[in-house]
Amino acid sequence: MKIIGRKREKDSLMQCLMSKRPEFVAVYGRRRVGKTYLIREYFNKQFSFYTTGLSDEKTKGQLRAFHASLNAYGHEDKSIPRDWFEAFTRLRELLESDKVYREPINNKRVIFLDELPWMDTARSDFKSALDYFWNCWASAQEDLVLIACGSATSWIITNLLTNKKGFHNRITRHIHLLPFSLAECEELFALNDIVMTRSQMIESYMVFGGIPHYLNLLDSRLSLAQNINELCFKEYGYLHDEYCNLFYSLYDKPEKHMAILETLARNRDGMTRAELSKEKEIGGGSVLTKNLRELEECGFIRKFINFTKGEGESFYQLIDPFTLFSIRFIKNKKFDSWNEYINTPGYHSWRGNSFEIGLPQSHWI
């Protein structure tokens, strides 16, 4: 299938294949932005080994899934690994076998570990085992490419990119996958035979953002208004509960993250950390600092200095269009349909504000 846009990311993956050193690549970005699709389609779904972490599974379940993938790629041991050290030992045995698949461009062995953060369950030895696997064997294999992918951006950044222990300086490349620009959205609509004016494309961006998964849900037989009605406002709509599902899949306890977003949604000009900490549902201290950092890393909010306020303190602002739309018009159940929504007196002022907040200049092309 065709990969729309992603030129920089595809070039980075090609450099991995042409490299004469082992590559450890971290791919991260918010949920539904297309990370798995990019990697799988770029490599034509052909890997030396591929597995994915499981949501809401404990260590035993994660090991069972990893074991099933090992067997699918040719490892013959039928017993489930006792721990992650044994699991990665078996992966090494698989990769050292003569029958292992190698990509045709440069004869590389490519490993794709999808949703890696989900594998790191409580009180497991996952990080230690992965550290040992890379540092004691994989880092000496010049024909090896290890791709670690995950939606839990804060986990990737904390444990791989900025880690000061075993993974310090081990990541050779990182790919932060961002939502589509308007130009890429236009290309996706054309591919899916969806006819829209550019004004309607901007309208759709204000609702769905540049999230490929959401845009792929649009039915070419329906108008934009009908699509939004079916997907967002109907109780059976695919995106009706996406706001809650999104954050409960990203964070173990997302209530404070969601409280921050819902508070920022009511304050379009942004709020300082001190102002946010006054909200009872949000709290303060190191927990607030951590939650703000995680939301910023995932691209839901931005941190900036508002020079018009004459203050040096940073402001935080909600910038994700779908989150803003969901909070204001779906979660609060202000409207039952798209037509009711666009006919409200405040619609056009919100439309302009949504465009200003939710559409960075890099996406105006």
XYZ file of N, CA, C and O in Angstrom, residues 11-129:
476
model
N 13.417 8.272 4.575
C 14.856 8.446 4.337
C 15.665 7.925 5.520
O 16.716 7.295 5.334
N 15.170 8.162 6.749
C 15.862 7.674 7.941
C 15.904 6.148 7.961
O 16.931 5.542 8.305
N 14.802 5.513 7.576
C 14.770 4.041 7.530
C 15.698 3.500 6.446
O 16.364 2.480 6.642
N 15.762 4.207 5.307
C 16.688 3.782 4.255
C 18.136 3.898 4.721
O 18.973 3.022 4.441
N 18.450 4.947 5.472
C 19.796 5.098 6.001
C 20.155 3.945 6.942
O 21.312 3.527 7.003
N 19.169 3.444 7.661
C 19.414 2.286 8.529
C 19.818 1.065 7.710
O 20.711 0.305 8.094
N 19.147 0.880 6.583
C 19.451 -0.276 5.740
C 20.805 -0.135 5.050
O 21.479 -1.131 4.795
N 21.211 1.095 4.756
C 22.488 1.317 4.080
C 23.654 1.423 5.058
O 24.816 1.395 4.647
N 23.342 1.520 6.337
C 24.373 1.721 7.353
C 25.286 0.494 7.484
O 24.876 -0.638 7.251
N 26.521 0.760 7.882
C 27.487 -0.324 8.118
C 27.704 -0.570 9.610
O 28.720 -1.108 10.024
N 26.718 -0.166 10.388
C 26.782 -0.364 11.836
C 25.423 -0.888 12.312
O 24.421 -0.763 11.594
N 25.357 -1.474 13.498
C 24.058 -1.870 14.043
C 23.218 -0.634 14.341
O 23.754 0.389 14.762
N 21.914 -0.727 14.110
C 21.019 0.410 14.308
C 19.943 0.060 15.320
O 19.309 -0.991 15.240
N 19.753 0.960 16.287
C 18.689 0.828 17.292
C 17.807 2.061 17.118
O 18.193 3.170 17.471
N 16.622 1.869 16.551
C 15.754 2.971 16.155
C 14.545 3.034 17.082
O 13.855 2.035 17.289
N 14.276 4.205 17.637
C 13.086 4.429 18.459
C 12.070 5.221 17.647
O 12.372 6.311 17.161
N 10.874 4.659 17.483
C 9.798 5.314 16.749
C 8.671 5.605 17.738
O 8.179 4.697 18.406
N 8.282 6.867 17.838
C 7.255 7.210 18.816
C 6.357 8.315 18.274
O 6.663 8.977 17.282
N 5.239 8.505 18.914
C 4.250 9.488 18.501
C 2.910 9.104 19.087
O 2.729 7.985 19.569
N 1.956 10.006 19.045
C 0.669 9.760 19.677
C -0.050 8.577 19.013
O 0.226 8.208 17.874
N -0.969 7.996 19.737
C -1.751 6.869 19.255
C -2.522 7.257 17.980
O -2.987 8.378 17.844
N -2.609 6.322 17.045
C -3.356 6.446 15.786
C -2.667 7.299 14.729
O -3.256 7.604 13.700
N -1.406 7.685 14.972
C -0.745 8.575 14.021
C -0.101 7.814 12.867
O 0.351 8.418 11.894
N -0.027 6.474 12.960
C 0.456 5.682 11.828
C 1.844 5.094 11.982
O 2.492 4.777 10.976
N 2.311 4.897 13.201
C 3.669 4.375 13.421
C 3.805 2.941 12.899
O 4.717 2.634 12.134
N 2.910 2.075 13.337
C 2.973 0.667 12.911
C 2.800 0.560 11.400
O 3.513 -0.204 10.738
N 1.857 1.319 10.862
C 1.609 1.282 9.416
C 2.873 1.663 8.644
O 3.238 0.994 7.661
N 3.542 2.730 9.069
C 4.751 3.184 8.376
C 5.809 2.089 8.339
O 6.358 1.777 7.266
N 6.096 1.487 9.494
C 7.167 0.480 9.552
C 6.786 -0.770 8.771
O 7.591 -1.301 7.983
N 5.575 -1.245 8.964
C 5.157 -2.474 8.288
C 5.111 -2.304 6.768
O 5.547 -3.193 6.021
N 4.586 -1.176 6.300
C 4.491 -0.974 4.860
C 5.850 -0.688 4.233
O 6.130 -1.124 3.115
N 6.708 0.043 4.966
C 8.025 0.347 4.403
C 8.823 -0.942 4.169
O 9.516 -1.073 3.154
N 8.710 -1.876 5.095
C 9.443 -3.135 4.964
C 8.585 -4.242 4.332
O 8.969 -5.414 4.372
N 7.453 -3.837 3.743
C 6.586 -4.777 3.044
C 6.185 -5.959 3.931
O 6.038 -7.097 3.465
N 6.058 -5.692 5.235
C 5.637 -6.685 6.232
C 6.608 -7.867 6.338
O 6.256 -8.934 6.858
N 7.834 -7.672 5.879
C 8.844 -8.739 5.936
C 9.916 -8.380 6.963
O 10.660 -7.419 6.781
N 9.983 -9.177 8.033
C 10.958 -8.931 9.096
C 11.671 -10.229 9.464
O 11.150 -11.328 9.239
N 12.852 -10.071 10.045
C 13.514 -11.237 10.632
C 12.764 -11.686 11.880
O 12.720 -12.875 12.202
N 12.159 -10.710 12.571
C 11.303 -11.014 13.720
C 10.402 -9.825 13.981
O 10.838 -8.677 13.938
N 9.127 -10.126 14.239
C 8.154 -9.082 14.575
C 7.255 -9.573 15.699
O 6.785 -10.721 15.680
N 7.038 -8.728 16.686
C 6.068 -9.017 17.730
C 5.519 -7.707 18.249
O 6.066 -6.635 17.977
N 4.435 -7.797 19.000
C 3.838 -6.590 19.567
C 3.438 -6.839 21.010
O 3.050 -7.958 21.380
N 3.578 -5.798 21.831
C 3.120 -5.889 23.205
C 1.601 -5.912 23.265
O 0.924 -5.481 22.327
N 1.076 -6.419 24.365
C -0.369 -6.543 24.540
C -0.858 -5.561 25.597
O -0.254 -5.435 26.673
N -1.946 -4.890 25.310
C -2.526 -3.940 26.255
C -3.149 -4.676 27.436
O -3.822 -5.698 27.255
N -2.891 -4.181 28.635
C -3.510 -4.704 29.866
C -3.200 -6.177 30.121
O -4.022 -6.905 30.675
N -2.034 -6.625 29.705
C -1.596 -7.997 29.992
C -0.421 -7.962 30.957
O 0.432 -7.092 30.872
N -0.373 -8.936 31.849
C 0.747 -9.037 32.779
C 1.916 -9.748 32.110
O 1.839 -10.140 30.952
N 2.994 -9.940 32.866
C 4.228 -10.481 32.291
C 4.004 -11.822 31.615
O 4.517 -12.079 30.515
N 3.238 -12.687 32.235
C 3.008 -14.025 31.666
C 2.350 -13.937 30.299
O 2.725 -14.650 29.357
N 1.367 -13.060 30.166
C 0.702 -12.892 28.890
C 1.616 -12.302 27.832
O 1.578 -12.694 26.658
N 2.469 -11.341 28.218
C 3.425 -10.748 27.283
C 4.423 -11.789 26.794
O 4.749 -11.848 25.597
N 4.907 -12.634 27.710
C 5.859 -13.688 27.334
C 5.202 -14.720 26.420
O 5.842 -15.249 25.502
N 3.929 -14.997 26.668
C 3.208 -15.947 25.817
C 3.108 -15.417 24.386
O 3.299 -16.158 23.417
N 2.831 -14.132 24.253
C 2.744 -13.530 22.921
C 4.106 -13.509 22.234
O 4.219 -13.791 21.030
N 5.148 -13.160 22.980
C 6.507 -13.139 22.431
C 6.902 -14.548 21.971
O 7.488 -14.724 20.892
N 6.547 -15.549 22.771
C 6.838 -16.943 22.441
C 6.121 -17.373 21.159
O 6.714 -18.043 20.294
N 4.858 -16.973 21.005
C 4.106 -17.311 19.795
C 4.769 -16.718 18.557
O 4.834 -17.355 17.495
N 5.280 -15.488 18.684
C 5.973 -14.852 17.562
C 7.271 -15.571 17.238
O 7.621 -15.747 16.066
N 8.009 -15.990 18.265
C 9.243 -16.754 18.035
C 8.960 -18.024 17.244
O 9.666 -18.353 16.283
N 7.914 -18.745 17.618
C 7.542 -19.974 16.908
C 7.111 -19.676 15.477
O 7.442 -20.422 14.542
N 6.387 -18.565 15.284
C 5.921 -18.204 13.944
C 7.091 -17.905 13.012
O 6.999 -18.138 11.798
N 8.197 -17.407 13.566
C 9.369 -17.078 12.752
C 10.399 -18.215 12.706
O 11.479 -18.026 12.160
N 10.066 -19.361 13.300
C 10.910 -20.535 13.100
C 11.616 -21.103 14.302
O 12.284 -22.131 14.196
N 11.509 -20.465 15.491
C 12.142 -21.039 16.674
C 11.334 -22.258 17.115
O 10.107 -22.203 17.202
N 12.019 -23.349 17.421
C 11.325 -24.625 17.613
C 10.993 -24.956 19.057
O 10.251 -25.914 19.313
N 11.507 -24.211 20.008
C 11.200 -24.500 21.414
C 9.726 -24.198 21.688
O 9.256 -23.092 21.449
N 8.992 -25.190 22.189
C 7.544 -25.040 22.390
C 7.167 -24.568 23.793
O 6.001 -24.262 24.046
N 8.126 -24.507 24.693
C 7.804 -24.069 26.061
C 7.850 -22.545 26.154
O 8.663 -21.893 25.494
N 6.965 -21.977 26.951
C 6.936 -20.524 27.142
C 8.138 -20.090 27.972
O 8.452 -20.726 28.984
N 8.856 -19.047 27.572
C 10.026 -18.591 28.346
C 9.649 -18.260 29.792
O 8.561 -17.746 30.062
N 10.553 -18.569 30.701
C 10.291 -18.314 32.124
C 10.380 -16.828 32.461
O 9.702 -16.347 33.355
N 11.230 -16.110 31.730
C 11.394 -14.675 31.970
C 11.895 -14.029 30.691
O 12.083 -14.691 29.659
N 12.109 -12.724 30.729
C 12.527 -12.004 29.528
C 13.955 -12.318 29.113
O 14.282 -12.257 27.925
N 14.809 -12.665 30.060
C 16.174 -13.046 29.683
C 16.156 -14.289 28.802
O 16.860 -14.360 27.782
N 15.339 -15.262 29.167
C 15.226 -16.469 28.347
C 14.573 -16.152 27.001
O 14.970 -16.698 25.956
N 13.598 -15.240 26.997
C 12.924 -14.868 25.749
C 13.902 -14.232 24.767
O 13.920 -14.579 23.572
N 14.748 -13.323 25.251
C 15.706 -12.676 24.355
C 16.856 -13.601 23.970
O 17.449 -13.434 22.901
N 17.162 -14.572 24.806
C 18.147 -15.595 24.424
C 17.629 -16.388 23.230
O 18.377 -16.681 22.280
N 16.351 -16.732 23.254
C 15.757 -17.457 22.132
C 15.699 -16.581 20.878
O 15.874 -17.079 19.757
N 15.459 -15.292 21.056
C 15.475 -14.391 19.904
C 16.867 -14.366 19.278
O 16.984 -14.393 18.040
N 17.886 -14.343 20.101
C 19.257 -14.374 19.572
C 19.492 -15.664 18.792
O 20.076 -15.643 17.693
N 19.047 -16.791 19.315
C 19.197 -18.077 18.613
C 18.493 -18.040 17.261
O 19.025 -18.541 16.260
N 17.309 -17.453 17.231
C 16.565 -17.346 15.973
C 17.328 -16.501 14.965
O 17.453 -16.869 13.786
N 17.851 -15.370 15.409
C 18.545 -14.451 14.504
C 19.879 -15.010 14.019
O 20.380 -14.586 12.967
N 20.458 -15.926 14.766
C 21.732 -16.533 14.365
C 21.561 -17.731 13.448
O 22.545 -18.249 12.917
N 20.329 -18.172 13.242
C 20.092 -19.345 12.396
C 20.257 -18.990 10.921
O 20.098 -17.835 10.511
N 20.561 -19.968 10.121
C 20.778 -19.761 8.688
C 19.480 -19.450 7.947
O 19.514 -18.886 6.848
N 18.360 -19.822 8.531
C 17.070 -19.660 7.853
C 16.422 -18.304 8.110
O 15.346 -18.023 7.580
N 17.041 -17.455 8.898
C 16.429 -16.166 9.247
C 16.270 -15.297 7.993
O 17.137 -15.294 7.109
N 15.165 -14.579 7.923
C 14.903 -13.721 6.771
C 15.818 -12.499 6.812
O 16.028 -11.899 7.867
N 16.340 -12.120 5.653
C 17.164 -10.910 5.519
C 16.567 -10.032 4.422
O 16.164 -10.546 3.375
N 16.516 -8.728 4.671
C 15.918 -7.841 3.683
C 16.826 -7.781 2.443
O 18.040 -7.922 2.549
N 16.240 -7.583 1.265
C 16.999 -7.723 0.014
C 17.926 -6.569 -0.337
O 18.819 -6.741 -1.164
N 17.738 -5.398 0.264
C 18.551 -4.247 -0.137
C 20.000 -4.401 0.299
O 20.930 -4.238 -0.484
N 20.213 -4.740 1.573
C 21.576 -4.806 2.089
C 21.784 -6.008 3.002
O 22.694 -6.006 3.825
N 20.903 -7.014 2.854
C 21.048 -8.264 3.591
C 20.969 -8.078 5.114
O 21.578 -8.805 5.886
N 20.181 -7.099 5.551
C 20.068 -6.805 6.981
C 19.036 -7.715 7.653
O 18.059 -8.155 7.045
N 19.265 -7.961 8.937
C 18.255 -8.605 9.777
C 17.500 -7.497 10.514
O 18.098 -6.738 11.273
N 16.194 -7.420 10.270
C 15.378 -6.340 10.822
C 14.430 -6.903 11.873
O 13.633 -7.803 11.596
N 14.508 -6.356 13.089
C 13.639 -6.748 14.206
C 12.693 -5.586 14.486
O 13.136 -4.451 14.628
N 11.408 -5.887 14.582
C 10.417 -4.854 14.869
C 9.659 -5.236 16.132
O 8.892 -6.198 16.141
N 9.900 -4.480 17.202
C 9.201 -4.683 18.472
C 8.172 -3.569 18.619
O 8.505 -2.438 18.970
N 6.921 -3.892 18.332
C 5.850 -2.895 18.349
C 5.223 -2.797 19.739
O 5.170 -3.784 20.469
N 4.740 -1.613 20.082
C 4.158 -1.337 21.408
C 5.077 -1.866 22.522
O 4.648 -2.531 23.455
N 6.327 -1.511 22.395
C 7.344 -1.943 23.356
C 7.004 -1.578 24.800
O 7.196 -2.396 25.709
N 6.485 -0.375 25.093
C 6.188 -0.033 26.495
C 5.225 -0.993 27.174
O 5.300 -1.187 28.393
N 4.299 -1.597 26.417
C 3.345 -2.528 27.018
C 4.028 -3.801 27.517
O 3.514 -4.471 28.407
N 5.179 -4.134 26.939
C 5.904 -5.335 27.381
C 6.540 -5.126 28.750
O 6.782 -6.093 29.479
N 6.809 -3.876 29.089
C 7.479 -3.570 30.356
C 6.447 -3.496 31.486
O 6.097 -2.425 31.962
N 5.973 -4.643 31.895
C 4.953 -4.703 32.945
C 5.587 -4.544 34.323
O 6.811 -4.627 34.489
N 4.751 -4.332 35.322
C 5.232 -4.108 36.691
C 6.032 -5.310 37.193
O 5.637 -6.463 37.013
N 7.164 -5.006 37.807
C 8.025 -6.015 38.440
C 8.528 -7.075 37.455
O 8.839 -8.200 37.847
N 8.613 -6.716 36.184
C 9.215 -7.642 35.218
C 10.675 -7.255 35.015
O 11.113 -6.176 35.411
N 11.420 -8.141 34.359
C 12.837 -7.881 34.094
C 13.030 -7.458 32.638
O 14.103 -7.655 32.069
N 11.996 -6.878 32.041
C 12.036 -6.590 30.607
C 13.160 -5.634 30.238
O 13.955 -5.912 29.340
N 13.247 -4.479 30.903
C 14.275 -3.490 30.531
C 15.674 -4.058 30.714
O 16.554 -3.831 29.883
N 15.900 -4.795 31.784
C 17.224 -5.389 32.012
C 17.566 -6.397 30.922
O 18.702 -6.452 30.437
N 16.564 -7.189 30.518
C 16.803 -8.203 29.494
C 17.061 -7.570 28.133
O 17.952 -8.010 27.387
